[in-house]
PDB file of C-alpha atoms in Angstrom:
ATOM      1  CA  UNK A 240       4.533  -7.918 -13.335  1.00  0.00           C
ATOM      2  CA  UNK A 241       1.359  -8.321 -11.428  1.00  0.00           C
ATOM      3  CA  UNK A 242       0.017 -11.767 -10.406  1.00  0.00           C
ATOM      4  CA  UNK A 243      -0.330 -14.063  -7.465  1.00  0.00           C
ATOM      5  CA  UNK A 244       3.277 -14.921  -6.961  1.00  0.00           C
ATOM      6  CA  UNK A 245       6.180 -12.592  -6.484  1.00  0.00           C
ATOM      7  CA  UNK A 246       8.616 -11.707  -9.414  1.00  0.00           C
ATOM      8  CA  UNK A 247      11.512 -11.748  -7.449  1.00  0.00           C
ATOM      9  CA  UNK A 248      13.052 -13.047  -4.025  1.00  0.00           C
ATOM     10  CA  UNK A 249      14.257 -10.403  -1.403  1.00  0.00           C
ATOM     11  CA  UNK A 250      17.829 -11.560  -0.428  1.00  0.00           C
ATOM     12  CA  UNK A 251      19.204  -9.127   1.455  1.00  0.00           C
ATOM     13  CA  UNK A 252      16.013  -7.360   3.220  1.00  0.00           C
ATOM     14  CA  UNK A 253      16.239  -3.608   4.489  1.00  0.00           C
ATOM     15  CA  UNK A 254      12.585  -4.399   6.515  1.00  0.00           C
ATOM     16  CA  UNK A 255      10.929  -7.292   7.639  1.00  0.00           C
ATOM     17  CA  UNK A 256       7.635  -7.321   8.928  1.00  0.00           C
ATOM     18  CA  UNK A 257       3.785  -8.853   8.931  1.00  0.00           C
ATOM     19  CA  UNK A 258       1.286  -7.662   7.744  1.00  0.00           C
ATOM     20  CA  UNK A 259      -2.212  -8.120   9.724  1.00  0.00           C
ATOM     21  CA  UNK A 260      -5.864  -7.787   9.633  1.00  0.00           C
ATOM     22  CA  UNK A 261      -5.644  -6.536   5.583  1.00  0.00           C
ATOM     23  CA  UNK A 262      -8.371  -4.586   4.209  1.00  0.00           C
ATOM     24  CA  UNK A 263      -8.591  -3.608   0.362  1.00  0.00           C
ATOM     25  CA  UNK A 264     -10.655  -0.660  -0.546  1.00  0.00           C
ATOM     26  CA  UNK A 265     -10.754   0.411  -4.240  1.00  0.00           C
ATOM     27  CA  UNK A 266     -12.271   2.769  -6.468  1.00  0.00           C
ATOM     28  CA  UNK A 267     -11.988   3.497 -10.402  1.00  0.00           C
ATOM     29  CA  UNK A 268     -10.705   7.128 -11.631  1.00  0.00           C
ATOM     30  CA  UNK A 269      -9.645   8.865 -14.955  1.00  0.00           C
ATOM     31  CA  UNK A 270      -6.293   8.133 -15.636  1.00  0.00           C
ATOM     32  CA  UNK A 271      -6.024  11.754 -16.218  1.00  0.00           C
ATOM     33  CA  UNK A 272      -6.634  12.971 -13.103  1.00  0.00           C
ATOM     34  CA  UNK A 273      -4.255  10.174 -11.517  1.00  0.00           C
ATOM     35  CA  UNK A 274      -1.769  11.340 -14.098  1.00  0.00           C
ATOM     36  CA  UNK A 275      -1.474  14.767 -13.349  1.00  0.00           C
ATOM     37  CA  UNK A 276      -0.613  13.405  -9.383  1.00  0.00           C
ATOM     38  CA  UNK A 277       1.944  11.263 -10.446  1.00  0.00           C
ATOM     39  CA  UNK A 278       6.022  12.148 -10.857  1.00  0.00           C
ATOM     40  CA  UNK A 279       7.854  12.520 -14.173  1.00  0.00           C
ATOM     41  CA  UNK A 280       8.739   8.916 -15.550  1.00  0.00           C
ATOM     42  CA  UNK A 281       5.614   7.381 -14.011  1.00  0.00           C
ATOM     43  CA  UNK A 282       2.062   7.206 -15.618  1.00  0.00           C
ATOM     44  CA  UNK A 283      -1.271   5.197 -14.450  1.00  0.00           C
ATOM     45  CA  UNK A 284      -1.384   1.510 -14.998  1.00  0.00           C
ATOM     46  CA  UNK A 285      -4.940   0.762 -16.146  1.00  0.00           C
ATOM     47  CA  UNK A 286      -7.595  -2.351 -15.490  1.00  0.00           C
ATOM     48  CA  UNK A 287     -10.247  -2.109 -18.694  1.00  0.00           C
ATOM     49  CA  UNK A 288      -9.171   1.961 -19.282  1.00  0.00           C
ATOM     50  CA  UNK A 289      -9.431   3.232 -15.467  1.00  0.00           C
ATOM     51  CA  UNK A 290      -6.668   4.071 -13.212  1.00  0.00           C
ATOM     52  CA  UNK A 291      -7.530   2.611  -9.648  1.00  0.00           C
ATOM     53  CA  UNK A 292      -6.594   4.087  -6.560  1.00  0.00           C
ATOM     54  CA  UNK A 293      -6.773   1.804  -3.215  1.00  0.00           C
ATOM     55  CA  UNK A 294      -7.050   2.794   0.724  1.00  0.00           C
ATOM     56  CA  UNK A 295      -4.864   0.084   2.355  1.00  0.00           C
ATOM     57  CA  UNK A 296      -5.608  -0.238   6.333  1.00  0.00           C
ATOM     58  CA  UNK A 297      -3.943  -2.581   7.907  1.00  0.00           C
ATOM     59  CA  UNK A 298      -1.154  -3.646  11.568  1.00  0.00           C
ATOM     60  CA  UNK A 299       2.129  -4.037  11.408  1.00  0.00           C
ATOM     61  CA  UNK A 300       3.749  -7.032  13.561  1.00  0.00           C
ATOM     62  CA  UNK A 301       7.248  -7.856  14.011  1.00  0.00           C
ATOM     63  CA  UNK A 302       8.702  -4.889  12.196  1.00  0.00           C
ATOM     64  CA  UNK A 303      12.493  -5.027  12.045  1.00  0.00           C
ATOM     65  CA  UNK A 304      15.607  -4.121  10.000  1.00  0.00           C
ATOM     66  CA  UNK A 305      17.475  -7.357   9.654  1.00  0.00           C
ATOM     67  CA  UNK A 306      20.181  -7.958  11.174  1.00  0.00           C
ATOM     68  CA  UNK A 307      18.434  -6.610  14.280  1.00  0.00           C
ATOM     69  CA  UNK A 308      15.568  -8.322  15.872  1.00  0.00           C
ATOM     70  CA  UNK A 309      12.010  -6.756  16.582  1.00  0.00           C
ATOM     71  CA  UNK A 310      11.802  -4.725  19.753  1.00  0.00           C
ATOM     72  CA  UNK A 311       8.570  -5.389  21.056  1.00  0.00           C
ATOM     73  CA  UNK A 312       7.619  -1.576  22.335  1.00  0.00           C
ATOM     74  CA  UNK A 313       8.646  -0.795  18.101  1.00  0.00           C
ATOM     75  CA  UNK A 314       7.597  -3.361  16.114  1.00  0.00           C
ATOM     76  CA  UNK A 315       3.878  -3.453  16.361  1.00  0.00           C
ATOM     77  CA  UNK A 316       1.420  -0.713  15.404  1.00  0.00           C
ATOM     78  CA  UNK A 317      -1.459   0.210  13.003  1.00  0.00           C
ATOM     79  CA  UNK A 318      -0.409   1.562   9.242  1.00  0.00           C
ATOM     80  CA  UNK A 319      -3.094   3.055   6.314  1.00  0.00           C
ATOM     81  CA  UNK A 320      -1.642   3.975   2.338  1.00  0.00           C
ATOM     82  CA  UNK A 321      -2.857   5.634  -0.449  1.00  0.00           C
ATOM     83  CA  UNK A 322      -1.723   3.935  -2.876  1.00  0.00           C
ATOM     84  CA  UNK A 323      -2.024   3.856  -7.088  1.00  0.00           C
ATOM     85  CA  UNK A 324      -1.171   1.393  -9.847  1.00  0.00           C
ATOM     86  CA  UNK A 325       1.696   2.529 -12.721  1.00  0.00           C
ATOM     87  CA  UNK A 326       4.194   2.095 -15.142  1.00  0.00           C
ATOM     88  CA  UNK A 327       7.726   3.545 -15.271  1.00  0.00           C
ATOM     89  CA  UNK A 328      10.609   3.482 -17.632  1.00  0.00           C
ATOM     90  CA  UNK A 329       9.955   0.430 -19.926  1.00  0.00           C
ATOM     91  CA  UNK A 330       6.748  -0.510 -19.032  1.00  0.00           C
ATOM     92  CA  UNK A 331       7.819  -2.150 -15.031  1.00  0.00           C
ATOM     93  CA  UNK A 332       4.823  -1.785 -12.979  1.00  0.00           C
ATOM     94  CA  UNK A 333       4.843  -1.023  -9.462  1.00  0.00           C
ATOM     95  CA  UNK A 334       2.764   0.951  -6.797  1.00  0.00           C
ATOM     96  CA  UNK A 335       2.962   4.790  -6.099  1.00  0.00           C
ATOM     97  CA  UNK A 336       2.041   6.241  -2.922  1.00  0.00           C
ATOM     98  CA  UNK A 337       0.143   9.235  -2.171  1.00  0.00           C
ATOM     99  CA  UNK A 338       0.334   8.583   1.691  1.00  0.00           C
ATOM    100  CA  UNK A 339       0.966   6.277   4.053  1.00  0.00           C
ATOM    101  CA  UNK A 340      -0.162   6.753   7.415  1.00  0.00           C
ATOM    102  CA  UNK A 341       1.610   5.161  10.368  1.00  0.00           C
ATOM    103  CA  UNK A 342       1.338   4.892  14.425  1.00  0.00           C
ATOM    104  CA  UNK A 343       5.117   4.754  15.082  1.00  0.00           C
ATOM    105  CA  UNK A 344       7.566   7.200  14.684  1.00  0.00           C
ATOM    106  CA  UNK A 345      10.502   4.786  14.258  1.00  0.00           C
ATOM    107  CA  UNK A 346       9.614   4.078  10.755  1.00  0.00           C
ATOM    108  CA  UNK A 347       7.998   7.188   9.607  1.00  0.00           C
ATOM    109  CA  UNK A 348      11.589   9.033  10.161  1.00  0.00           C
ATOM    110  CA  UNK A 349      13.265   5.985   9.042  1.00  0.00           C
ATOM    111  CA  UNK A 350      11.022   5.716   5.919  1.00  0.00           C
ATOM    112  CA  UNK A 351      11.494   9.599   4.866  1.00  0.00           C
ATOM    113  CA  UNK A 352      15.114   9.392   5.469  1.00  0.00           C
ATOM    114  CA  UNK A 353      15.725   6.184   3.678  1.00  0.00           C
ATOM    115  CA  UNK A 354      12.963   6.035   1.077  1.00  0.00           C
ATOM    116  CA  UNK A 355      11.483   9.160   0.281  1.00  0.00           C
ATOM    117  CA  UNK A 356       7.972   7.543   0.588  1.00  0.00           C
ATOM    118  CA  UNK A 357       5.493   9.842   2.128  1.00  0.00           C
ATOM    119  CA  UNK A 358       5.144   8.963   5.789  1.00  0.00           C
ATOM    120  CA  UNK A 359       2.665  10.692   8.480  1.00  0.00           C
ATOM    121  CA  UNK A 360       2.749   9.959  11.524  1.00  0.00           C
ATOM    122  CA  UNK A 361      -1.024   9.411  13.013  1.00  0.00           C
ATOM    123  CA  UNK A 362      -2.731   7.874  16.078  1.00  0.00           C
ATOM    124  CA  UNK A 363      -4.032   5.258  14.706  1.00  0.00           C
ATOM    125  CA  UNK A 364      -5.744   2.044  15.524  1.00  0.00           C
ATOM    126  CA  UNK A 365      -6.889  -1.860  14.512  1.00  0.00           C
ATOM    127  CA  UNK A 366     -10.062  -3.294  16.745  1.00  0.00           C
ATOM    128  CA  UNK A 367      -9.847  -6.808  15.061  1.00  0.00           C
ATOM    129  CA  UNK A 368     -13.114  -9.188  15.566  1.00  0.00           C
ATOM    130  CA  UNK A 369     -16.460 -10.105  13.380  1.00  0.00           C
ATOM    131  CA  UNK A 370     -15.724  -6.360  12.120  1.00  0.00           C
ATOM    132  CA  UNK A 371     -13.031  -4.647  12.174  1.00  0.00           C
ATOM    133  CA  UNK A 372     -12.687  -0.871  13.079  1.00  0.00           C
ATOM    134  CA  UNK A 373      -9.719   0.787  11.518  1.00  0.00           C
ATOM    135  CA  UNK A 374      -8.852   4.415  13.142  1.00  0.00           C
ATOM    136  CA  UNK A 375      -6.331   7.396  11.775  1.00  0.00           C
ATOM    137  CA  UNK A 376      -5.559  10.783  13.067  1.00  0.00           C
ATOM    138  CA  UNK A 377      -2.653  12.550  11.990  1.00  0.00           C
ATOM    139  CA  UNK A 378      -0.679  14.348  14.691  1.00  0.00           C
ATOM    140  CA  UNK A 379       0.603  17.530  14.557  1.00  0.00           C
ATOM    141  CA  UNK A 380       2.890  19.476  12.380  1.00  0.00           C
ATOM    142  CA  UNK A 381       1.224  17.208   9.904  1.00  0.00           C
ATOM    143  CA  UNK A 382      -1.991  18.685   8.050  1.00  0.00           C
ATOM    144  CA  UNK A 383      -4.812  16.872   9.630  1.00  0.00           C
ATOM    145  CA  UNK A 384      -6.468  13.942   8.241  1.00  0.00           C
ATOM    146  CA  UNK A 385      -7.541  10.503   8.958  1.00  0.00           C
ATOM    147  CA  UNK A 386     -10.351   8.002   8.682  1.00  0.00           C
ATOM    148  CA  UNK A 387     -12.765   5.646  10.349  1.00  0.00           C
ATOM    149  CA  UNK A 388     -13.489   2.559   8.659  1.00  0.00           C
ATOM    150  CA  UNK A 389     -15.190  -0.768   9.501  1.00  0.00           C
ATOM    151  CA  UNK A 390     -15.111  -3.791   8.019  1.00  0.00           C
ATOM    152  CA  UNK A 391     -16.985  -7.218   7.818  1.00  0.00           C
ATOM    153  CA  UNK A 392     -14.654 -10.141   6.597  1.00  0.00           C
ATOM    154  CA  UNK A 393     -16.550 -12.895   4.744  1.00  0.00           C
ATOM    155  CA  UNK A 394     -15.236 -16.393   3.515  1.00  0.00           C
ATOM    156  CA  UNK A 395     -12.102 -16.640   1.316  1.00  0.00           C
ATOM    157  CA  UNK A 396     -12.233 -16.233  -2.011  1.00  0.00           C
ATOM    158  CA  UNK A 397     -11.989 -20.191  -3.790  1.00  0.00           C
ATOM    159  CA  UNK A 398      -8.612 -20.158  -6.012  1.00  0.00           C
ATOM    160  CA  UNK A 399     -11.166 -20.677  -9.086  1.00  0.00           C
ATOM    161  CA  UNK A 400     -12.974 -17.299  -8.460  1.00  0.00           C
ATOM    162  CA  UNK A 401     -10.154 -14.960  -8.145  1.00  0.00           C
ATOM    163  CA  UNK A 402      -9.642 -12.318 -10.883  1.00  0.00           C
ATOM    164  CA  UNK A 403      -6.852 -10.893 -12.673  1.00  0.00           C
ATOM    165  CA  UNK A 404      -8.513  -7.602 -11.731  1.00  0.00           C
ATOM    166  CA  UNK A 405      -7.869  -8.829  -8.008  1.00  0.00           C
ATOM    167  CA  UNK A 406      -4.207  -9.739  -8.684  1.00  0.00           C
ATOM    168  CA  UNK A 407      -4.011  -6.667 -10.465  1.00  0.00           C
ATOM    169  CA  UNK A 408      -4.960  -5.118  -7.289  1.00  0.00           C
ATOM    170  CA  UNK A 409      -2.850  -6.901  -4.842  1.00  0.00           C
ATOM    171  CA  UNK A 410      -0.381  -8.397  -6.455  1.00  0.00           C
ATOM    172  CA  UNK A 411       2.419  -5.668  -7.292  1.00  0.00           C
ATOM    173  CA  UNK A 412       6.049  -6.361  -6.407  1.00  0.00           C
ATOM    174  CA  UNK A 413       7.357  -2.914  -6.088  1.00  0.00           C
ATOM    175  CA  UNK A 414       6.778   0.365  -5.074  1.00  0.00           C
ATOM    176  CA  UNK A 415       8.069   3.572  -6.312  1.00  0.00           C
ATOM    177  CA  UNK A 416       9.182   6.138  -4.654  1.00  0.00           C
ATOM    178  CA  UNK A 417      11.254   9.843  -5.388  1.00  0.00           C
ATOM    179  CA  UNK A 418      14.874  10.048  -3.251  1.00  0.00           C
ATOM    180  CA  UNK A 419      16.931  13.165  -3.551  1.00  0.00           C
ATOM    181  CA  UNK A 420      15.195  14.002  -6.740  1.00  0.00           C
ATOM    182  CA  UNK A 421      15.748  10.356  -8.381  1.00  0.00           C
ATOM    183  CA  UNK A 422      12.618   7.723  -9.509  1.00  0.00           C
ATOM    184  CA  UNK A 423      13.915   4.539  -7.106  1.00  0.00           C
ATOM    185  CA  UNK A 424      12.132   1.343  -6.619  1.00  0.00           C
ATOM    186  CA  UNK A 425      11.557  -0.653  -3.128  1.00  0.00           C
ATOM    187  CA  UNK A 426      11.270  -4.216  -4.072  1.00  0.00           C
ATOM    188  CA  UNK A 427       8.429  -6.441  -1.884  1.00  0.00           C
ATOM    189  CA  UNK A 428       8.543  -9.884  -1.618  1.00  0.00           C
ATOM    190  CA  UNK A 429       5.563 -11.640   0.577  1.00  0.00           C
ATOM    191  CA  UNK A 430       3.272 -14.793   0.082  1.00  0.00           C
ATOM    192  CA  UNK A 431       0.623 -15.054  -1.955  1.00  0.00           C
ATOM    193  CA  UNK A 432      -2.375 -12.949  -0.618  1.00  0.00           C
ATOM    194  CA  UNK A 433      -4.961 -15.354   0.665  1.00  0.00           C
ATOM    195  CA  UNK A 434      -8.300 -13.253  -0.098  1.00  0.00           C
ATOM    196  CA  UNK A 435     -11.815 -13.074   0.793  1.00  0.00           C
ATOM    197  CA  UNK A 436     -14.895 -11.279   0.260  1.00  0.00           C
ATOM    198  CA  UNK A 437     -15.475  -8.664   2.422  1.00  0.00           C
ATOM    199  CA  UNK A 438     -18.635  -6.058   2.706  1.00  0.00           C
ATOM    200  CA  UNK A 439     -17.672  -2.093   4.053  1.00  0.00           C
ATOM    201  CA  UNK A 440     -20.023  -1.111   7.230  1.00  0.00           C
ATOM    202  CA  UNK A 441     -18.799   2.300   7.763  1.00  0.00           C
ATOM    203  CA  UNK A 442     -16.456   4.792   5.920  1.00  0.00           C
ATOM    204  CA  UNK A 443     -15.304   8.293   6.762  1.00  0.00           C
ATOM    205  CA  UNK A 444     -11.818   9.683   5.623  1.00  0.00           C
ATOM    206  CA  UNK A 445     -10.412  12.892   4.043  1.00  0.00           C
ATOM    207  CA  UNK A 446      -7.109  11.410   3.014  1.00  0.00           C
ATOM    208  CA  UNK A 447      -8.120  11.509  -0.026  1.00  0.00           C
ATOM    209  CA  UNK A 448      -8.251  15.462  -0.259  1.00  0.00           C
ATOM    210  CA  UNK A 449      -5.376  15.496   2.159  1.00  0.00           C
ATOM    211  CA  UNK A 450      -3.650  14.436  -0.482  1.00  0.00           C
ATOM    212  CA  UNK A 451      -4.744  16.551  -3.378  1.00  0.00           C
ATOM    213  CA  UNK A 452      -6.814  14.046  -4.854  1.00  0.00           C
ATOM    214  CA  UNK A 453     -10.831  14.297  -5.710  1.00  0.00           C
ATOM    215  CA  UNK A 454     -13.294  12.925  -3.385  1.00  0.00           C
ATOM    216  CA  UNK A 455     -14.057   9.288  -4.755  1.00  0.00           C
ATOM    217  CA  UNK A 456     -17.791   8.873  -5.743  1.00  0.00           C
ATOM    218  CA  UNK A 457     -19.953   5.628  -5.099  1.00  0.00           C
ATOM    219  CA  UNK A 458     -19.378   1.756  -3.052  1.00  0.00           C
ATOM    220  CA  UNK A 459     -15.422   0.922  -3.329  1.00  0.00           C
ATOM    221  CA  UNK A 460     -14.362  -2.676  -4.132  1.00  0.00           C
ATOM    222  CA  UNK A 461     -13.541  -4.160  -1.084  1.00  0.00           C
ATOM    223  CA  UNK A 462     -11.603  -7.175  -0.319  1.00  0.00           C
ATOM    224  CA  UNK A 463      -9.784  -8.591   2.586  1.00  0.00           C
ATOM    225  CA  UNK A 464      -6.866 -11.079   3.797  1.00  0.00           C
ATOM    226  CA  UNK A 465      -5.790 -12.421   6.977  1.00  0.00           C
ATOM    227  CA  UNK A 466      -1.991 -10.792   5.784  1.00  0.00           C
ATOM    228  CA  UNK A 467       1.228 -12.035   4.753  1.00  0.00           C
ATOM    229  CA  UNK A 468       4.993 -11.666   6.090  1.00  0.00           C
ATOM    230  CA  UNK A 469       6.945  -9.641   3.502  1.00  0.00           C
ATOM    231  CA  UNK A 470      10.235  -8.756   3.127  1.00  0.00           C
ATOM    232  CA  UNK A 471      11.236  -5.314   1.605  1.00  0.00           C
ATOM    233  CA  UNK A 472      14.489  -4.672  -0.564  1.00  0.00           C
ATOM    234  CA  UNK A 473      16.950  -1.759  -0.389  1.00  0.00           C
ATOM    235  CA  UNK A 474      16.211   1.245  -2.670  1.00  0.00           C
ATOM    236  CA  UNK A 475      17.153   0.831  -6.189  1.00  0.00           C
ATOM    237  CA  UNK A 476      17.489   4.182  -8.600  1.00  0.00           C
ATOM    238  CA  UNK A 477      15.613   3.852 -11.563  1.00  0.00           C
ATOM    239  CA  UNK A 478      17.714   2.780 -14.575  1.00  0.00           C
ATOM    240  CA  UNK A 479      16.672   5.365 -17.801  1.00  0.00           C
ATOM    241  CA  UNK A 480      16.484   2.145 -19.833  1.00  0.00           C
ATOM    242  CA  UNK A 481      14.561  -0.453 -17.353  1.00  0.00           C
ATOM    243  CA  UNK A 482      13.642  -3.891 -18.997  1.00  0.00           C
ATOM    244  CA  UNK A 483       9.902  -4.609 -19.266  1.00  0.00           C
ATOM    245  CA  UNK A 484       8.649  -6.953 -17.340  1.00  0.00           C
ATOM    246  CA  UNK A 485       7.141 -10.038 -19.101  1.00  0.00           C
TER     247      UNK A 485
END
């Protein structure tokens, strides 16, 4: 379920990479109009009767598919996803994703192919520093869409002062994805995310419409970590009767 830690260790990983320079936008929708985006078996997981849905920028080092080590030229690059919180067959949580947005072309083929989660491949960028500017264009035959946003880190967040809304957030230990017609889960394994307050100085996207979705309305939630290294499972198809988590 969601918390701090993860739920399960990542044996056998099909990726391994890091994840850098994290920033955690989020605003609050209906969970009807989340709901009618989201595939059969899946509905919106809710914080105090909202479904949230988060913009994710972040870069990607050492990106690899154990046994094989990183290639340098392939295993660094800029990544953004669209992401929502729900529950599937028996109650397991997980993420769904509306997009994800990513500056290499290695894993958006490899991601479609073996995954089913929604790839795009963009030229993107990460300008790290006392902000940091986070850049998306999609490139062509994809629809276009992308984003500029800039970010001011503050101090971390003391142990004592973060919320189960932030772990609810954050902390999710699978995503969910649709291959050859079939819910499947990707499980994630990483450290616990080490967050801190963060303020938003500039914001432009359309992914959101890009992907269907309304507009959101008002100042996101915005949080931010230094990253983690995380380790993602094979696919797993869905079992019709899945155990809850508890």
């Amino acid at each position: 379920m969601a918390g701090a830690r993860p739920e399960q260790r990542v044996r056998w990983p099909a990726v391994a990479q890091s994840w850098r320079h994290v920033s955690f936008l989020h605003w609050a929708f209906p969970p009807d109009v989340v709901a009618a985006r989201l595939p059969a078996g899946l509905e919106p997981d809710l914080w105090e009767g909202q479904a949230w849905l988060g913009l994710t920028p972040f870069l990607v080092e050492g990106f690899r598919l154990p046994p094989f080590p990183a290639l340098p030229s392939l295993s660094r690059y800029p990544e953004t996803n669209l992401r929502t919180y729900v529950r599937g067959p028996g109650g397991v949580d997980g993420l769904w994703f509306f997009s994800l947005d990513a500056d290499s072309a290695l894993t958006v083929v490899t991601a479609w192919v073996g995954t089913g989660v929604p790839y795009q491949w963009s030229a993107m960028g990460v300008e790290p520093g006392e902000t940091i500017t986070y850049t998306a264009r999609r490139r062509r035959p994809c629809r276009p869409a992308g984003h500029r946003i800039v970010i001011r880190p503050g101090p971390p967040l003391p142990a004592a002062e973060v919320s189960q809304r932030d772990h609810f957030l954050t902390g999710r230990w699978r995503a969910y994805t649709v291959l050859a017609g079939a819910l499947a889960t990707v499980p994630v394994e990483h450290q616990p995310w080490r967050l801190q307050r963060a303020e938003v100085v500039a914001l432009e996207e359309d992914l959101f419409a890009a992907a269907g979705l309304p507009v959101p309305s008002g100042p996101p939630l915005v949080g931010y970590s230094p990253g983690v290294d995380a380790r993602l499972g094979p696919v797993r198809p869905v079992r019709r009767r899945a155990v809850p988590d508890r």
